[in-house]
CSV table of C-alpha atoms in Angstrom, one decimal:
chain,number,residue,atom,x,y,z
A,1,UNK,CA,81.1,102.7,154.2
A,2,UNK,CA,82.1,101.7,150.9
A,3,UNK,CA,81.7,103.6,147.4
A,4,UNK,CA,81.9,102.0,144.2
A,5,UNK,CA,82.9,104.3,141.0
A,6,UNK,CA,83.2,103.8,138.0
A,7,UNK,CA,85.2,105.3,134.7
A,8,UNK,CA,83.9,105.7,131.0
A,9,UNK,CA,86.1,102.4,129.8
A,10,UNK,CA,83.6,99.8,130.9
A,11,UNK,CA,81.2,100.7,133.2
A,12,UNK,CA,79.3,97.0,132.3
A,13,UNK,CA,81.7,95.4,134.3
A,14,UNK,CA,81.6,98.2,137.4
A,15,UNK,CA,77.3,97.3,137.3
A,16,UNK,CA,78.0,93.5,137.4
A,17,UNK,CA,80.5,93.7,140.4
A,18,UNK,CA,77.9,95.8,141.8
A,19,UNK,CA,75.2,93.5,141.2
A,20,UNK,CA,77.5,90.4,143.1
A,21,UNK,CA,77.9,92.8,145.7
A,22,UNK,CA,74.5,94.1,146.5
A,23,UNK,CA,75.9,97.8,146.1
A,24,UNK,CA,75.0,100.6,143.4
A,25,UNK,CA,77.3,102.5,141.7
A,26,UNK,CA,77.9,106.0,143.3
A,27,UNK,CA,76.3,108.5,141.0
A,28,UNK,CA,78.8,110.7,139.0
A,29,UNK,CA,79.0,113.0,136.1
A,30,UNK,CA,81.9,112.3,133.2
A,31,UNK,CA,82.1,114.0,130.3
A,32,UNK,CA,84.4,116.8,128.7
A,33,UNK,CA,84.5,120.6,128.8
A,34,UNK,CA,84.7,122.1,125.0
A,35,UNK,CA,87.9,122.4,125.1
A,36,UNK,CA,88.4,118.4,125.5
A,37,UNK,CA,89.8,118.9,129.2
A,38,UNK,CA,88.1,115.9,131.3
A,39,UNK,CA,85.3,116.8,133.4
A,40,UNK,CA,84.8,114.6,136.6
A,41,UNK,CA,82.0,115.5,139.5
A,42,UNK,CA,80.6,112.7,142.1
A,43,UNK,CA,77.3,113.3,143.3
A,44,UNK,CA,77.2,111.1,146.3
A,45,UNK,CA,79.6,111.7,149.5
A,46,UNK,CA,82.8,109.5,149.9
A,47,UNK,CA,83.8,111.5,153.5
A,48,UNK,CA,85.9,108.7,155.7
A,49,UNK,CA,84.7,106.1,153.2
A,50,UNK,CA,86.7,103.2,151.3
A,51,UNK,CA,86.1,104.3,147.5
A,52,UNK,CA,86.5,101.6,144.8
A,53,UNK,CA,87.5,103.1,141.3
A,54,UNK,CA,87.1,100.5,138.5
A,55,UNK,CA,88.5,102.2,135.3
A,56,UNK,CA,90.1,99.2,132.6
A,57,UNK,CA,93.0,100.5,130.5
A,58,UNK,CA,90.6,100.0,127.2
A,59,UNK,CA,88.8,102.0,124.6
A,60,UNK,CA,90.6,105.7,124.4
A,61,UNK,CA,93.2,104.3,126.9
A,62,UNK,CA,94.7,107.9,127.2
A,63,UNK,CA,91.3,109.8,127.8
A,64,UNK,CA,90.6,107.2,130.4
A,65,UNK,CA,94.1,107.2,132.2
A,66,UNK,CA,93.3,111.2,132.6
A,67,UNK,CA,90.0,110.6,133.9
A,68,UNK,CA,91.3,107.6,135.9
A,69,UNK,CA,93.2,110.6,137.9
A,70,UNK,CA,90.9,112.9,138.3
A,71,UNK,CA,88.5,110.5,140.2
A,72,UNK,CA,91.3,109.4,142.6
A,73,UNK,CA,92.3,113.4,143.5
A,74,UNK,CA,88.6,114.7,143.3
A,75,UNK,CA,88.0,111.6,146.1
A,76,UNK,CA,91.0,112.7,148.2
A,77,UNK,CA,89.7,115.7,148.1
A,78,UNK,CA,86.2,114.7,149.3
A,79,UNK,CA,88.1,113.3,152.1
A,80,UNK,CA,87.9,109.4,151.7
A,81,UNK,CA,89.1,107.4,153.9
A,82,UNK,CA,91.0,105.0,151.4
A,83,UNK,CA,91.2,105.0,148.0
A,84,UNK,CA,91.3,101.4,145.6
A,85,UNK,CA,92.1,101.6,142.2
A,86,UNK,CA,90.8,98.5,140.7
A,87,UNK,CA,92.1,97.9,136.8
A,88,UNK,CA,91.1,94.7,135.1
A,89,UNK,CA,93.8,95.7,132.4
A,90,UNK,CA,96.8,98.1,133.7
A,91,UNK,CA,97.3,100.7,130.9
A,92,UNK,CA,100.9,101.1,129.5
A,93,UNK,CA,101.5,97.7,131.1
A,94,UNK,CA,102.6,96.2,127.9
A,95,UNK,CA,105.2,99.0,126.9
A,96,UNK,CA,108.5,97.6,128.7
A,97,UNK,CA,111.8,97.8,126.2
A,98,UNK,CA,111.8,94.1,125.4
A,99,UNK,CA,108.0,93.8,124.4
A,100,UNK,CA,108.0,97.1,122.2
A,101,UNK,CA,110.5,96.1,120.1
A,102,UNK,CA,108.3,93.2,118.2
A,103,UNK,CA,105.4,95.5,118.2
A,104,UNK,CA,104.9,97.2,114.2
A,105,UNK,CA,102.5,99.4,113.2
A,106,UNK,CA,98.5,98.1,112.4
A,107,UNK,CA,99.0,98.4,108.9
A,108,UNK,CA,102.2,96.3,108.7
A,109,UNK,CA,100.7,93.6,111.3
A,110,UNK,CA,97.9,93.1,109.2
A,111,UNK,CA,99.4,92.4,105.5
A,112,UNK,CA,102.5,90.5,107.0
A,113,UNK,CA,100.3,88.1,109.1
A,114,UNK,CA,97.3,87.9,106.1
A,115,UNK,CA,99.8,86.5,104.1
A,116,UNK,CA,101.3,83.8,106.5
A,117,UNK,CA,98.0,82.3,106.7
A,118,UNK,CA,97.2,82.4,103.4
A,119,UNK,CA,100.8,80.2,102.4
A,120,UNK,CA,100.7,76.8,101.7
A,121,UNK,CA,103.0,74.2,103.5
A,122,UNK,CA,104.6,73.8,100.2
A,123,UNK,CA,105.6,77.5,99.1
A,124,UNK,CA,106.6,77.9,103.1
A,125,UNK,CA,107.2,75.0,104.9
A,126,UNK,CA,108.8,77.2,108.2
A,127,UNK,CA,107.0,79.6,109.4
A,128,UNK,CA,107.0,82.9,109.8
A,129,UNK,CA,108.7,84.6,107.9
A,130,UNK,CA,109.1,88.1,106.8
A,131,UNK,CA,109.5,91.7,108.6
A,132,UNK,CA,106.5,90.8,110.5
A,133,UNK,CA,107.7,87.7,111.5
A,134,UNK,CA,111.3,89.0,112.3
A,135,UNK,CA,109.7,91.6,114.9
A,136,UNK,CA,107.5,88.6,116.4
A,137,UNK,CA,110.9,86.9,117.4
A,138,UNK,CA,112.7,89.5,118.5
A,139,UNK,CA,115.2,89.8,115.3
A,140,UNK,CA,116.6,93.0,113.9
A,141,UNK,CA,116.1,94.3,111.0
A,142,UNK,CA,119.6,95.8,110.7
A,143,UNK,CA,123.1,94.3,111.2
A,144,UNK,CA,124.6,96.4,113.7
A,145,UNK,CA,124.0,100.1,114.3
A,146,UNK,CA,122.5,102.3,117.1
A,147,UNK,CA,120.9,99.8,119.4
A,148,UNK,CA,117.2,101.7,120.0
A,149,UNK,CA,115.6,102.3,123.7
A,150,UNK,CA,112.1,102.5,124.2
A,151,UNK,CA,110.3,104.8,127.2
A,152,UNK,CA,108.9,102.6,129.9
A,153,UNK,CA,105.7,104.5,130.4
A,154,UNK,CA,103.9,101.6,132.8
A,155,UNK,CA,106.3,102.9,135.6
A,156,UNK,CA,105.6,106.5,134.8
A,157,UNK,CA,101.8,105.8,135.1
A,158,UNK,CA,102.3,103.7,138.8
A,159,UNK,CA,103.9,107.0,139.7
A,160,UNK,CA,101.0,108.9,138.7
A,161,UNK,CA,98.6,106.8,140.2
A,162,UNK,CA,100.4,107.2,143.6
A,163,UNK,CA,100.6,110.8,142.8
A,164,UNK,CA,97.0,111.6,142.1
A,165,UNK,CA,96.3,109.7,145.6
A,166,UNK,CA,95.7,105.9,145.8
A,167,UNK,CA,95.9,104.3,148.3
A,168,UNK,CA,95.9,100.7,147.4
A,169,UNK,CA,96.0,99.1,143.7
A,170,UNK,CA,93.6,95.7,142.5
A,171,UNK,CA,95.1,94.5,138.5
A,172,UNK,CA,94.5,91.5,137.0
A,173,UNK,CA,97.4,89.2,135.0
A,174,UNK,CA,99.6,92.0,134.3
A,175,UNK,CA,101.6,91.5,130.5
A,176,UNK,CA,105.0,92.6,132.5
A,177,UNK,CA,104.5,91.1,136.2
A,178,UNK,CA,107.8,93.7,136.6
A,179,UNK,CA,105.5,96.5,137.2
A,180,UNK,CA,104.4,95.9,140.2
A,181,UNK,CA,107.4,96.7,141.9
A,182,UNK,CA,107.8,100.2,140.9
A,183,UNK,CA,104.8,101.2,143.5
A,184,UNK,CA,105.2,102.2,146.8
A,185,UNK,CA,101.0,101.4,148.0
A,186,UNK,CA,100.0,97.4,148.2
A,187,UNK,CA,99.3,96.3,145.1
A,188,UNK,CA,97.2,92.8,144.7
A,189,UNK,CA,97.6,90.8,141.8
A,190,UNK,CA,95.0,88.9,140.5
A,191,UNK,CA,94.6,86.1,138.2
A,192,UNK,CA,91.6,84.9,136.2
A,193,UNK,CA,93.1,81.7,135.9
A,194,UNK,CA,90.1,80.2,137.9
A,195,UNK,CA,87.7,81.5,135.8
A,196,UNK,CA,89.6,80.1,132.9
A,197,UNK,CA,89.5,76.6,134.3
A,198,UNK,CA,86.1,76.8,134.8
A,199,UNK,CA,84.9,77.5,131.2
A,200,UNK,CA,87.3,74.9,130.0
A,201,UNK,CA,85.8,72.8,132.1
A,202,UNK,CA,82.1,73.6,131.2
A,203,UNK,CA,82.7,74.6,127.7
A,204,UNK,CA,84.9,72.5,125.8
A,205,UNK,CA,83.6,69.3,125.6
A,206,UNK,CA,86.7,67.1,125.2
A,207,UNK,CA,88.8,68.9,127.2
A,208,UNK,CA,90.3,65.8,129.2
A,209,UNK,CA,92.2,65.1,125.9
A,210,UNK,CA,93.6,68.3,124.8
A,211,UNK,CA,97.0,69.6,124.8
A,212,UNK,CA,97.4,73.4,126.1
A,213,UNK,CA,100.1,75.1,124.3
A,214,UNK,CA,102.1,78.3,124.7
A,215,UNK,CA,102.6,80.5,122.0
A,216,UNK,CA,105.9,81.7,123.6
A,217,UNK,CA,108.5,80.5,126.5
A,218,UNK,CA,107.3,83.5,128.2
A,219,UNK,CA,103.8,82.1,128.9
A,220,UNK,CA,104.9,78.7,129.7
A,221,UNK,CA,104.1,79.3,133.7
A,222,UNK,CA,100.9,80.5,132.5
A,223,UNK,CA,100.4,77.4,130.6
A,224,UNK,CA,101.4,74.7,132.5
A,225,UNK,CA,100.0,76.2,135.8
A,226,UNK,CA,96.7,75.1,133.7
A,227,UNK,CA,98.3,71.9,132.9
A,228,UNK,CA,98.8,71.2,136.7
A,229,UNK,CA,95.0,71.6,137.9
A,230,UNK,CA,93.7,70.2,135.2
A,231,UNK,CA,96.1,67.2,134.3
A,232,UNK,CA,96.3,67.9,131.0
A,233,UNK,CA,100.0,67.3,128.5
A,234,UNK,CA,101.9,70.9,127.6
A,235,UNK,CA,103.2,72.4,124.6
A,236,UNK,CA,105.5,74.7,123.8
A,237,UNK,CA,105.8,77.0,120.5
A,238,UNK,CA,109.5,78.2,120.4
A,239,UNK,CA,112.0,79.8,118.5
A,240,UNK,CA,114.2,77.5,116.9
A,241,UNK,CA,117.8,78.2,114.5
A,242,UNK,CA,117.8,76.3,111.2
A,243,UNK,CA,121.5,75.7,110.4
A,244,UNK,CA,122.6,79.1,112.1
A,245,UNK,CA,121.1,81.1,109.3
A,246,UNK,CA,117.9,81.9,110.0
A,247,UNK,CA,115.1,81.0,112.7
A,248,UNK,CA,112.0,79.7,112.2
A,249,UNK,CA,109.0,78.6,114.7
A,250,UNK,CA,109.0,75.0,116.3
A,251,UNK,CA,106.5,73.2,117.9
A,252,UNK,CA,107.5,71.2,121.2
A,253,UNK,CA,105.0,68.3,122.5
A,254,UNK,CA,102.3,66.6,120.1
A,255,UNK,CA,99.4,67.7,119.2
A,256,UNK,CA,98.3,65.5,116.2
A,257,UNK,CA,94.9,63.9,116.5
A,258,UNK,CA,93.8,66.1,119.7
A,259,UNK,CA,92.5,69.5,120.9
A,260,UNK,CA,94.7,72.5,121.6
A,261,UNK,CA,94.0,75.1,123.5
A,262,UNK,CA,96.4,78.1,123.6
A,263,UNK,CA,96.5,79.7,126.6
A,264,UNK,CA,97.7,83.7,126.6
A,265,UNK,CA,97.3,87.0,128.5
A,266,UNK,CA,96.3,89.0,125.8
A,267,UNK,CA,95.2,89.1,122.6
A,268,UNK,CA,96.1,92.6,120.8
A,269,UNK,CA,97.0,92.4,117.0
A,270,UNK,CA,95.7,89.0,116.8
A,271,UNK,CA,99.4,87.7,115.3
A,272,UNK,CA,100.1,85.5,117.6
A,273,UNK,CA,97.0,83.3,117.5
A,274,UNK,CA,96.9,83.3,114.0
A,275,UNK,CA,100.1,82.1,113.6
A,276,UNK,CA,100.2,79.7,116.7
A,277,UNK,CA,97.1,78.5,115.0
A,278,UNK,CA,98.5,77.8,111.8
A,279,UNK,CA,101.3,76.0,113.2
A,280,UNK,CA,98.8,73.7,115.2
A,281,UNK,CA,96.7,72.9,112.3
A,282,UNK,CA,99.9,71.9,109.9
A,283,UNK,CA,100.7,69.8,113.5
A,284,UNK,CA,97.4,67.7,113.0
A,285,UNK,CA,95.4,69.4,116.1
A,286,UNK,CA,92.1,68.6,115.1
A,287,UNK,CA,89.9,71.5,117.3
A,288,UNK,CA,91.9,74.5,118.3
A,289,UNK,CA,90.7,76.6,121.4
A,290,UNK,CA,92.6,80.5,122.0
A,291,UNK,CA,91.7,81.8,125.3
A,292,UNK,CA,93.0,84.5,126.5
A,293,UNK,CA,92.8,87.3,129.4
A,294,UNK,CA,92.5,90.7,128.1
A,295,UNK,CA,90.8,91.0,124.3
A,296,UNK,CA,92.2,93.7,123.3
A,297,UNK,CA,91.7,93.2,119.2
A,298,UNK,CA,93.3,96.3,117.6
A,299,UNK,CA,94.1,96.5,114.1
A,300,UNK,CA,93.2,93.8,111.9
A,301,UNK,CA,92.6,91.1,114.8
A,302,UNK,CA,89.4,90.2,114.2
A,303,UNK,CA,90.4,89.5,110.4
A,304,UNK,CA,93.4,87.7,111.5
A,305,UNK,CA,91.0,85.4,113.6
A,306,UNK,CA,88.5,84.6,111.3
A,307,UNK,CA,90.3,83.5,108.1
A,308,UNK,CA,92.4,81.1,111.4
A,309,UNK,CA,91.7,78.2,111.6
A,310,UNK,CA,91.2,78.7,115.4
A,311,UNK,CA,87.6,77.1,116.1
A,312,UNK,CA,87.0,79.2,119.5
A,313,UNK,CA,88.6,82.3,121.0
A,314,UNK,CA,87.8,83.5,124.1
A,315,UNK,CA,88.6,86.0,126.6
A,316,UNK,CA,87.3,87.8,129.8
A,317,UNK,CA,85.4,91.1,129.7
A,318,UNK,CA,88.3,92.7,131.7
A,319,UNK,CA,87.9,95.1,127.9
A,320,UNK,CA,84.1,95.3,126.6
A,321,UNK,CA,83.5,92.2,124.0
A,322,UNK,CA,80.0,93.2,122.5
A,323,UNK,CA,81.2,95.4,119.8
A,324,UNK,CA,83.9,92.5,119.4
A,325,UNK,CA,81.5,89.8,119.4
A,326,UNK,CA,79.3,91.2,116.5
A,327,UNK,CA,82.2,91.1,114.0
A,328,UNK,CA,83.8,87.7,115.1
A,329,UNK,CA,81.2,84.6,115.5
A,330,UNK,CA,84.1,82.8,116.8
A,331,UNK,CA,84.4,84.7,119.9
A,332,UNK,CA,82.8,84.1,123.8
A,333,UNK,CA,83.2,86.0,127.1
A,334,UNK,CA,84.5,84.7,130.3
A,335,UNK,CA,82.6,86.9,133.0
A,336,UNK,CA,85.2,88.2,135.9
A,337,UNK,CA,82.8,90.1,137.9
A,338,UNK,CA,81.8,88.1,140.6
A,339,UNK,CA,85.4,87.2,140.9
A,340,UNK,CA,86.2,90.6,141.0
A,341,UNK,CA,83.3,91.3,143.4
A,342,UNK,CA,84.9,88.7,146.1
A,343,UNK,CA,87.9,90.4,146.0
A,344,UNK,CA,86.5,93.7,146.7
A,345,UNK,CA,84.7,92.3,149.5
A,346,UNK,CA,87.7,90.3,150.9
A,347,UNK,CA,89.9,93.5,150.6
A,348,UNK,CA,87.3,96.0,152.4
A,349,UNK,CA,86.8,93.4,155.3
A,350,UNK,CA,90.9,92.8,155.6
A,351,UNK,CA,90.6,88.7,154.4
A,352,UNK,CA,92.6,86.8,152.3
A,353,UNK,CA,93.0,87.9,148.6
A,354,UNK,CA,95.4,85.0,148.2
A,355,UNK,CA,93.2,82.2,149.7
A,356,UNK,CA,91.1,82.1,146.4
A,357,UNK,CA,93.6,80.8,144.2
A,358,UNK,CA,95.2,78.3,147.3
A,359,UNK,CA,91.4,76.8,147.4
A,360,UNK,CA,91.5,76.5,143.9
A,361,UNK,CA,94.5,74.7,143.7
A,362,UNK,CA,93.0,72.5,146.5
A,363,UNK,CA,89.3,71.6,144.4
């Protein structure tokens, strides 16, 4: 009695979580009409069954939110019993007022950040600086003025969801936790956190004497929730006020003659890595490790990463990676599938979603 379905943004992952669950995906048609309207049929029957909808907020995020819709109404309407959306990566979670704000367009990103990694520590011995670098710390750019408001679209699309008929909602490491509030059906939030572990653990071969660092106070749970299981000391990279006239970027906790690893949610524009990097390696971190959640790696991220001196980035396939991967030899996948086939499989038989972090914690 259950029916796995998948989207256009990564059906990959959908066939590995069906592989770790012994279950194929339901057969169904997606495409578009010729006037670009999304077209969504399922073949197979979902009458009085529990239909799981994996659709990652990736690729043509907006095309994919539409279709995303569609499947949830077209399975209501095929009478299913209950209706899971499963999302790796919420789309529009990143869109609250605060975190639009220090977001600039690609082109800006990618000249302001080029040239912070290109400076010496003699031309600029605080970084960053510049517009970009402003925006990255939450500064204005004006003295004063009309103070701007930005649309929160995240809660309009946990509206929608609801609206188009879900019944029950899966996401994994949401950028603004905040959103999970605004819905009215159980939501379950995941964390890849144990998959992290365990490719820190298998992967980095002197991990017992690196430092995991923050790039910002607001990962610093993140960070030292890491720290905790796996005993390792914690850094911080904050904002800091020079002589009340301008503020540069600080580094809190030492890193010099050991590994780093920066620990984030998502990698987008690649500007924070690059410059957390930077900082690091002025620091005296001798290997420096990014890992990350969601790989997002719009814009110039890719360039960003590879003229960094980061040794190692990597990040779950919650967003396909092979197009990634072929561009950027410094990058590697953390597989989330089976992790998110035991959560299917725990939610459809009404166990514990929360007992596979508390076990985790326990090992």
């Amino acid at each position: 009695n259950i029916v796995l379905l998948t989207g256009s943004s990564h059906p990959a992952l959908a066939r590995r979580i069906g592989e770790s669950l012994g279950i194929e995906i339901a057969s169904c048609t997606l495409g578009k009409f010729s006037n670009q309207e999304t077209s969504v049929e399922i073949k197979d029957s979902v009458r009085e069954k529990h239909v799981y909808i994996i659709q990652s907020g990736c690729g043509r995020v907006n095309d994919n939110v539409i279709e995303l819709f569609i499947l949830i109404q077209a399975c209501r309407m095929g009478s299913a019993k209950r209706i899971t959306v499963v999302t790796p990566l919420f789309p529009y979670s990143r869109q609250s007022d605060k975190s639009q704000k220090k977001r600039l367009p690609q082109h800006q990103i990618g000249s302001e950040i080029m040239n912070s990694l290109t400076q010496t520590s003699e031309t600029s011995p605080s970084l960053p600086q510049g517009a970009f670098a402003q925006s990255f710390m939450g500064m204005s750019s004006a003295e004063g003025g009309y103070r701007q408001w930005c649309a929160r679209a995240g809660t309009l699309i946990a509206n929608l969801v609801q609206a188009a008929g879900a019944d029950h909602l899966i996401a994994m490491d949401l950028h603004d936790p905040q959103y999970q509030g605004f819905f009215h059906i159980p939501v379950d939030l995941i964390y890849a956190e144990p998959c992290i572990i365990q490719w820190i653990r298998s992967e980095i071969p002197n991990w017992r004497q690196a430092v995991v660092v923050s790039p910002d106070a607001g990962g610093a749970k993140r960070a030292t929730s890491v720290c905790n299981k796996l005993n390792l000391d914690f850094a911080l990279i904050h904002k800091e006020d020079l002589a009340n006239t301008k503020e540069s970027m600080g580094l809190v906790g030492e890193v010099a003659g050991r590994p780093a690893i920066i620990l984030d949610d998502m990698i987008d524009s690649g500007s924070t890595i690059g410059l957390a990097s930077e900082i690091l390696k002025r620091h005296g971190a001798t290997e420096i490790y990014a890992i990350a959640v969601h790989g997002v790696f719009s814009g110039p991220a890719l360039q960003i990463i590879n003229r960094s001196p980061v040794t190692i980035v990597a990040c779950t396939n919650t967003v396909p990676q092979e197009e990634f991967r072929s561009q950027c030899a410094k990058l590697r996948t953390i597989d989330i599938a089976p992790m998110l086939g035991e959560i299917i499989r725990r939610t459809f038989y009404g166990e514990s979603v929360t007992q596979l972090f508390v076990h985790d914690e326990q090992a």
